[in-house]
Short mmCIF file of C-alpha atoms in Angstrom, two decimals:
data_model
loop_
_atom_site.label_atom_id
_atom_site.label_comp_id
_atom_site.label_asym_id
_atom_site.label_seq_id
_atom_site.Cartn_x
_atom_site.Cartn_y
_atom_site.Cartn_z
CA MET A 27 5.75 9.11 28.16
CA GLY A 28 5.84 11.72 25.03
CA GLY A 29 4.88 10.81 21.64
CA TRP A 30 1.88 11.97 19.27
CA ARG A 31 -0.68 12.28 22.57
CA ASP A 32 1.45 14.95 23.78
CA MET A 33 1.63 17.15 20.06
CA PRO A 34 -0.23 20.25 20.05
CA ALA A 35 -2.90 19.68 17.36
CA GLU A 36 -1.06 22.26 14.99
CA ALA A 37 1.72 19.76 15.06
CA LEU A 38 -0.19 16.68 14.87
CA GLU A 39 -1.69 17.78 11.39
CA GLN A 40 1.88 18.82 10.46
CA GLN A 41 3.00 15.13 10.80
CA TYR A 42 0.22 13.72 9.32
CA SER A 43 0.26 15.90 6.26
CA PRO A 44 3.01 14.31 4.20
CA SER A 45 3.08 16.71 1.49
CA ARG A 46 4.01 19.58 4.02
CA TRP A 47 7.64 17.55 4.31
CA SER A 48 8.83 17.20 0.56
CA ARG A 49 11.92 19.22 -0.51
CA ARG A 50 11.09 19.30 -4.16
CA LEU A 51 8.17 21.32 -4.13
CA GLY A 52 5.44 23.23 -1.94
CA SER A 53 2.62 21.03 -0.67
CA ASP A 54 0.17 21.33 -3.08
CA ALA A 55 2.61 21.12 -6.17
CA VAL A 56 3.89 17.92 -4.94
CA ILE A 57 0.39 16.44 -4.48
CA GLN A 58 -0.81 17.60 -8.09
CA ALA A 59 2.69 16.41 -9.23
CA HIS A 60 2.33 13.12 -7.91
CA MET A 61 -1.15 12.16 -9.59
CA ALA A 62 0.08 13.64 -12.79
CA ALA A 63 3.21 11.09 -12.69
CA THR A 64 1.24 8.27 -11.54
CA ALA A 65 -1.46 8.87 -14.14
CA ALA A 66 0.97 9.41 -16.92
CA GLY A 67 2.68 6.26 -16.05
CA THR A 68 -0.14 3.94 -15.86
CA ARG A 69 -1.07 5.46 -19.33
CA ARG A 70 2.10 4.27 -21.16
CA ALA A 71 1.86 0.61 -19.17
CA ARG A 72 -1.74 0.39 -20.54
CA ALA A 73 -0.16 1.41 -24.34
CA GLY A 74 2.68 -1.06 -23.76
CA THR A 75 1.57 -4.00 -22.22
CA ARG A 76 -0.59 -6.79 -22.05
CA THR A 77 -3.97 -6.18 -20.45
CA ALA A 78 -6.97 -6.78 -18.57
CA LEU A 79 -8.39 -3.77 -17.69
CA HIS A 80 -11.83 -3.00 -15.40
CA VAL A 81 -11.82 -6.67 -13.99
CA PRO A 82 -14.52 -7.23 -11.44
CA TYR A 83 -13.50 -8.93 -8.66
CA GLY A 84 -16.75 -8.13 -6.58
CA GLY A 85 -20.52 -6.29 -7.50
CA GLY A 86 -19.15 -2.96 -6.47
CA ASP A 87 -18.68 -0.14 -8.84
CA ALA A 88 -15.04 0.59 -7.70
CA GLU A 89 -14.42 -3.61 -7.22
CA LYS A 90 -12.47 -3.96 -10.14
CA LEU A 91 -8.80 -4.58 -11.30
CA ASP A 92 -6.62 -3.58 -13.63
CA ILE A 93 -3.93 -6.63 -14.39
CA TYR A 94 -0.88 -6.10 -16.15
CA LEU A 95 0.29 -9.67 -18.05
CA PRO A 96 3.42 -10.81 -18.96
CA ALA A 97 4.42 -12.76 -22.21
CA ASP A 98 3.85 -16.15 -20.24
CA PRO A 99 0.81 -17.07 -21.32
CA ALA A 100 0.37 -20.21 -18.98
CA GLY A 101 -0.49 -18.13 -16.10
CA THR A 102 2.59 -19.36 -14.09
CA PHE A 103 4.05 -15.65 -13.22
CA PRO A 104 4.09 -14.06 -10.06
CA VAL A 105 1.54 -11.51 -9.40
CA LEU A 106 1.92 -8.22 -7.52
CA LEU A 107 -1.27 -6.72 -6.31
CA TYR A 108 -0.57 -2.88 -6.29
CA ILE A 109 -2.69 -0.95 -3.63
CA HIS A 110 -2.82 3.03 -4.18
CA GLY A 111 -2.58 5.65 -1.50
CA GLY A 112 -4.45 8.71 -1.30
CA TYR A 113 -5.33 8.86 2.17
CA TRP A 114 -8.04 6.66 1.91
CA GLN A 115 -9.94 9.32 -0.09
CA SER A 116 -8.29 9.86 -3.18
CA LEU A 117 -6.51 8.45 -6.45
CA SER A 118 -7.77 4.92 -7.96
CA LYS A 119 -6.63 2.13 -10.03
CA GLU A 120 -6.80 4.77 -13.07
CA GLU A 121 -3.05 6.18 -11.32
CA SER A 122 -1.86 3.01 -10.25
CA GLY A 123 -0.11 0.75 -13.33
CA PHE A 124 2.84 3.05 -13.37
CA ALA A 125 5.11 0.40 -11.90
CA ALA A 126 3.86 -2.54 -14.31
CA PRO A 127 6.79 -2.34 -17.16
CA PRO A 128 9.97 -3.15 -15.14
CA LEU A 129 8.11 -5.96 -13.62
CA VAL A 130 6.04 -7.25 -16.82
CA SER A 131 9.38 -7.15 -18.41
CA ARG A 132 10.89 -9.46 -16.19
CA GLY A 133 7.70 -11.99 -15.79
CA VAL A 134 5.73 -10.68 -12.85
CA ALA A 135 1.95 -9.18 -13.46
CA LEU A 136 0.79 -6.48 -11.70
CA ALA A 137 -2.89 -6.36 -10.70
CA ALA A 138 -3.83 -2.63 -9.74
CA VAL A 139 -6.53 -2.66 -6.96
CA GLY A 140 -9.57 -0.55 -7.04
CA TYR A 141 -11.51 -0.05 -3.78
CA ASP A 142 -14.40 2.73 -2.60
CA THR A 143 -12.47 5.59 -1.36
CA ALA A 144 -14.19 7.83 1.26
CA PRO A 145 -16.46 9.18 1.81
CA ARG A 146 -18.40 6.76 -0.32
CA GLY A 147 -15.94 3.58 1.42
CA HIS A 148 -15.67 3.39 5.31
CA MET A 149 -12.42 1.73 6.62
CA ASP A 150 -14.02 -1.89 7.73
CA ALA A 151 -15.42 -2.07 3.70
CA MET A 152 -11.95 -0.88 1.99
CA VAL A 153 -10.11 -3.71 4.50
CA LEU A 154 -12.65 -6.20 3.14
CA GLN A 155 -12.34 -5.14 -0.46
CA VAL A 156 -8.96 -5.62 -1.05
CA ARG A 157 -9.30 -9.02 1.12
CA ARG A 158 -11.66 -9.79 -1.41
CA SER A 159 -9.39 -8.96 -4.29
CA VAL A 160 -6.63 -10.80 -3.07
CA VAL A 161 -9.01 -13.88 -3.08
CA PHE A 162 -10.28 -13.30 -6.17
CA LEU A 163 -6.48 -13.19 -7.66
CA ALA A 164 -5.63 -16.43 -5.60
CA LYS A 165 -8.47 -17.97 -7.72
CA ARG A 166 -8.20 -16.60 -10.98
CA PHE A 167 -3.93 -17.52 -11.64
CA PRO A 168 -4.17 -21.11 -9.56
CA ALA A 169 -0.76 -21.39 -10.99
CA ALA A 170 0.92 -18.34 -10.18
CA ARG A 171 4.15 -18.23 -8.40
CA GLY A 172 2.86 -16.63 -5.30
CA ILE A 173 1.13 -13.56 -4.83
CA TYR A 174 2.91 -10.31 -3.49
CA LEU A 175 1.94 -7.30 -2.09
CA CYS A 176 2.89 -3.52 -2.51
CA GLY A 177 1.19 -1.08 -1.05
CA HIS A 178 1.95 2.92 -0.82
CA SER A 179 0.73 5.03 2.55
CA ALA A 180 -2.96 4.37 3.16
CA GLY A 181 -2.36 1.42 0.70
CA ALA A 182 0.53 -0.04 2.51
CA HIS A 183 -1.52 0.11 5.47
CA LEU A 184 -4.58 -2.02 3.67
CA ALA A 185 -1.71 -4.20 2.67
CA ALA A 186 -0.84 -4.62 6.20
CA MET A 187 -4.52 -5.46 6.92
CA VAL A 188 -4.25 -8.17 4.51
CA LEU A 189 -1.16 -9.68 6.40
CA SER A 190 -3.45 -9.87 9.52
CA THR A 191 -6.24 -11.60 7.69
CA ASP A 192 -7.76 -14.99 9.03
CA TRP A 193 -8.36 -16.55 5.92
CA THR A 194 -10.92 -19.35 7.32
CA GLY A 195 -14.18 -17.84 5.75
CA TYR A 196 -12.71 -16.93 2.47
CA GLY A 197 -12.32 -20.64 0.71
CA VAL A 198 -8.45 -20.20 -0.32
CA VAL A 199 -5.49 -19.20 1.79
CA PRO A 200 -3.70 -17.49 -0.74
CA ASP A 201 -0.24 -18.04 -1.00
CA ILE A 202 1.73 -14.47 -0.08
CA LYS A 203 5.05 -14.67 -0.61
CA GLY A 204 5.91 -11.17 0.23
CA ALA A 205 4.54 -7.77 0.89
CA VAL A 206 6.41 -4.19 0.23
CA LEU A 207 4.92 -2.05 2.69
CA VAL A 208 5.67 1.76 1.14
CA SER A 209 5.69 4.84 3.51
CA GLY A 210 2.79 3.43 5.40
CA VAL A 211 0.38 4.27 8.26
CA TYR A 212 -0.08 1.53 11.03
CA ASP A 213 -1.54 2.54 13.75
CA LEU A 214 -4.61 4.73 13.14
CA GLU A 215 -5.71 6.35 16.48
CA PRO A 216 -3.47 9.45 15.66
CA ILE A 217 -5.17 9.87 12.71
CA LEU A 218 -8.26 10.45 14.59
CA HIS A 219 -7.41 13.55 16.18
CA THR A 220 -6.11 15.24 12.44
CA TYR A 221 -8.15 16.64 9.37
CA VAL A 222 -7.95 13.40 7.37
CA ASN A 223 -10.56 11.73 9.67
CA ASP A 224 -13.16 14.41 8.49
CA ALA A 225 -13.86 12.31 5.61
CA LEU A 226 -12.89 8.97 7.02
CA ASN A 227 -15.32 9.31 10.31
CA MET A 228 -13.64 6.59 12.13
CA SER A 229 -14.63 6.09 15.86
CA ARG A 230 -11.81 5.21 18.05
CA GLU A 231 -13.38 1.61 17.86
CA VAL A 232 -12.66 1.26 14.02
CA ALA A 233 -9.49 2.74 14.21
CA ARG A 234 -8.31 0.26 16.65
CA ARG A 235 -9.57 -2.53 14.66
CA ASN A 236 -8.07 -1.60 11.49
CA SER A 237 -4.50 -1.00 13.25
CA PRO A 238 -2.54 -3.42 11.72
CA LEU A 239 0.12 -2.72 14.40
CA LEU A 240 -2.67 -3.74 17.09
CA CYS A 241 -3.55 -7.13 15.06
CA VAL A 242 0.23 -8.57 14.18
CA PRO A 243 -0.50 -12.30 13.76
CA ALA A 244 1.86 -14.90 14.58
CA ALA A 245 3.94 -15.63 11.32
CA ALA A 246 2.54 -18.13 9.15
CA PRO A 247 4.54 -21.32 8.79
CA ALA A 248 4.71 -20.75 4.80
CA ALA A 249 7.61 -18.08 4.69
CA CYS A 250 6.43 -14.23 3.62
CA GLU A 251 8.86 -11.77 3.52
CA VAL A 252 8.06 -8.04 3.96
CA LEU A 253 9.83 -5.02 3.48
CA VAL A 254 9.23 -2.12 5.28
CA ALA A 255 10.07 0.91 2.76
CA VAL A 256 9.94 4.63 4.37
CA ALA A 257 11.29 7.97 2.47
CA GLN A 258 14.34 10.16 3.93
CA HIS A 259 11.68 13.24 3.62
CA ASP A 260 8.86 11.52 5.25
CA SER A 261 7.49 12.98 8.35
CA PRO A 262 8.95 11.98 11.72
CA GLU A 263 5.54 10.24 12.67
CA PHE A 264 5.41 8.36 9.48
CA ARG A 265 8.83 7.10 10.06
CA ARG A 266 8.22 6.15 13.75
CA GLN A 267 5.33 4.35 12.73
CA SER A 268 7.36 2.07 10.35
CA GLN A 269 9.99 1.53 12.39
CA GLU A 270 7.75 0.31 15.01
CA TYR A 271 5.18 -2.13 12.53
CA GLY A 272 8.47 -3.48 11.43
CA GLN A 273 9.12 -3.99 14.94
CA ALA A 274 6.32 -5.55 15.56
CA LEU A 275 6.18 -7.80 12.91
CA ARG A 276 9.69 -9.13 13.61
CA ALA A 277 8.94 -9.76 17.25
CA ALA A 278 5.94 -12.28 16.08
CA GLY A 279 8.06 -14.19 14.13
CA TRP A 280 8.28 -12.43 10.81
CA SER A 281 10.35 -12.31 8.26
CA VAL A 282 11.35 -8.70 8.07
CA SER A 283 13.70 -6.29 6.07
CA MET A 284 13.49 -1.93 6.73
CA LEU A 285 14.78 -0.07 3.83
CA ASP A 286 15.18 3.92 4.35
CA LEU A 287 15.90 5.70 0.90
CA ALA A 288 17.67 8.86 1.02
CA GLY A 289 16.86 11.65 -1.31
CA VAL A 290 12.89 10.93 -1.61
CA ASP A 291 10.23 11.99 -0.38
CA HIS A 292 6.52 10.46 0.23
CA PHE A 293 5.63 10.60 -3.28
CA ASP A 294 8.33 10.14 -5.42
CA ILE A 295 9.29 7.05 -3.67
CA VAL A 296 6.78 5.19 -5.50
CA GLU A 297 6.64 6.91 -8.70
CA LYS A 298 9.92 5.81 -9.21
CA LEU A 299 8.97 2.09 -9.16
CA SER A 300 8.35 3.14 -12.77
CA GLU A 301 11.98 2.83 -13.24
CA ASP A 302 14.15 0.06 -13.97
CA SER A 303 16.91 1.62 -12.05
CA TYR A 304 15.69 2.40 -9.18
CA VAL A 305 16.73 0.39 -5.89
CA LEU A 306 13.09 -0.20 -4.52
CA THR A 307 12.27 -1.46 -7.99
CA GLN A 308 15.75 -3.71 -8.20
CA VAL A 309 15.05 -4.80 -4.22
CA ILE A 310 11.36 -5.86 -5.31
CA LEU A 311 12.10 -7.93 -8.28
CA ASN A 312 15.18 -9.42 -5.99
CA LEU A 313 12.44 -10.32 -3.32
CA ILE A 314 10.21 -11.89 -5.80
CA SER A 315 12.97 -13.81 -7.62
CA ARG A 316 14.28 -15.17 -4.36
CA ALA A 317 11.34 -17.13 -3.75
#
């Protein structure tokens, strides 16, 4: 059968260490550069945009949103929820506003969500927090022209779990028109056998029930377009996971596009969302404008 189950432990660790696949910088340096770039981009976005910062969507310390608002005061704009990566254990909303300027300038609000990262947060709780943040946005902006999700790495996993939500008990069905999943992990079982699970402490049961690949719902009647994006310099395992999840969504009737971005790695594939001319920025804007 082959696949990740047959990999030696050391090879599996390498496959799930995205920083070891960058061609730009060494493993530690690319992570530091990513944190610096996203933090600086977020500071610029806050300085140049109308914002509502630290808006609570729940009672927990981390349960807050930073909302970057376009000029339209009526609230009839589309809202994009950005869900940060960091392997469910680092980064925060403080580094998650960098993509706002190109969106806000074209009339799209960006909301950056905070959630309890590990070890304080556990996987079930993180998934629930992000789902509740989507419900909060649906209620806060009832006139919004749709909600869009954009998640990177662990954030792409959380966005994919939002797509699998049964909204029956939430009091509202959010109008999710699109999702952009960037360099994500959609099957958590391989993670159990790597260093990543040291902080997450997931059991096989927790990993399976929180694996989007294992809980793909039939496509909702309302159109929701999903873009699954991956970097040329993502690891073969990350690239495989993206391919398999995209195929699983398509098989379940979802409208799916795959985008393989040349010349970028696991980190600058999203850092460049601060740039108007970047191909993924343009793809996101086109996705929103088509709805």
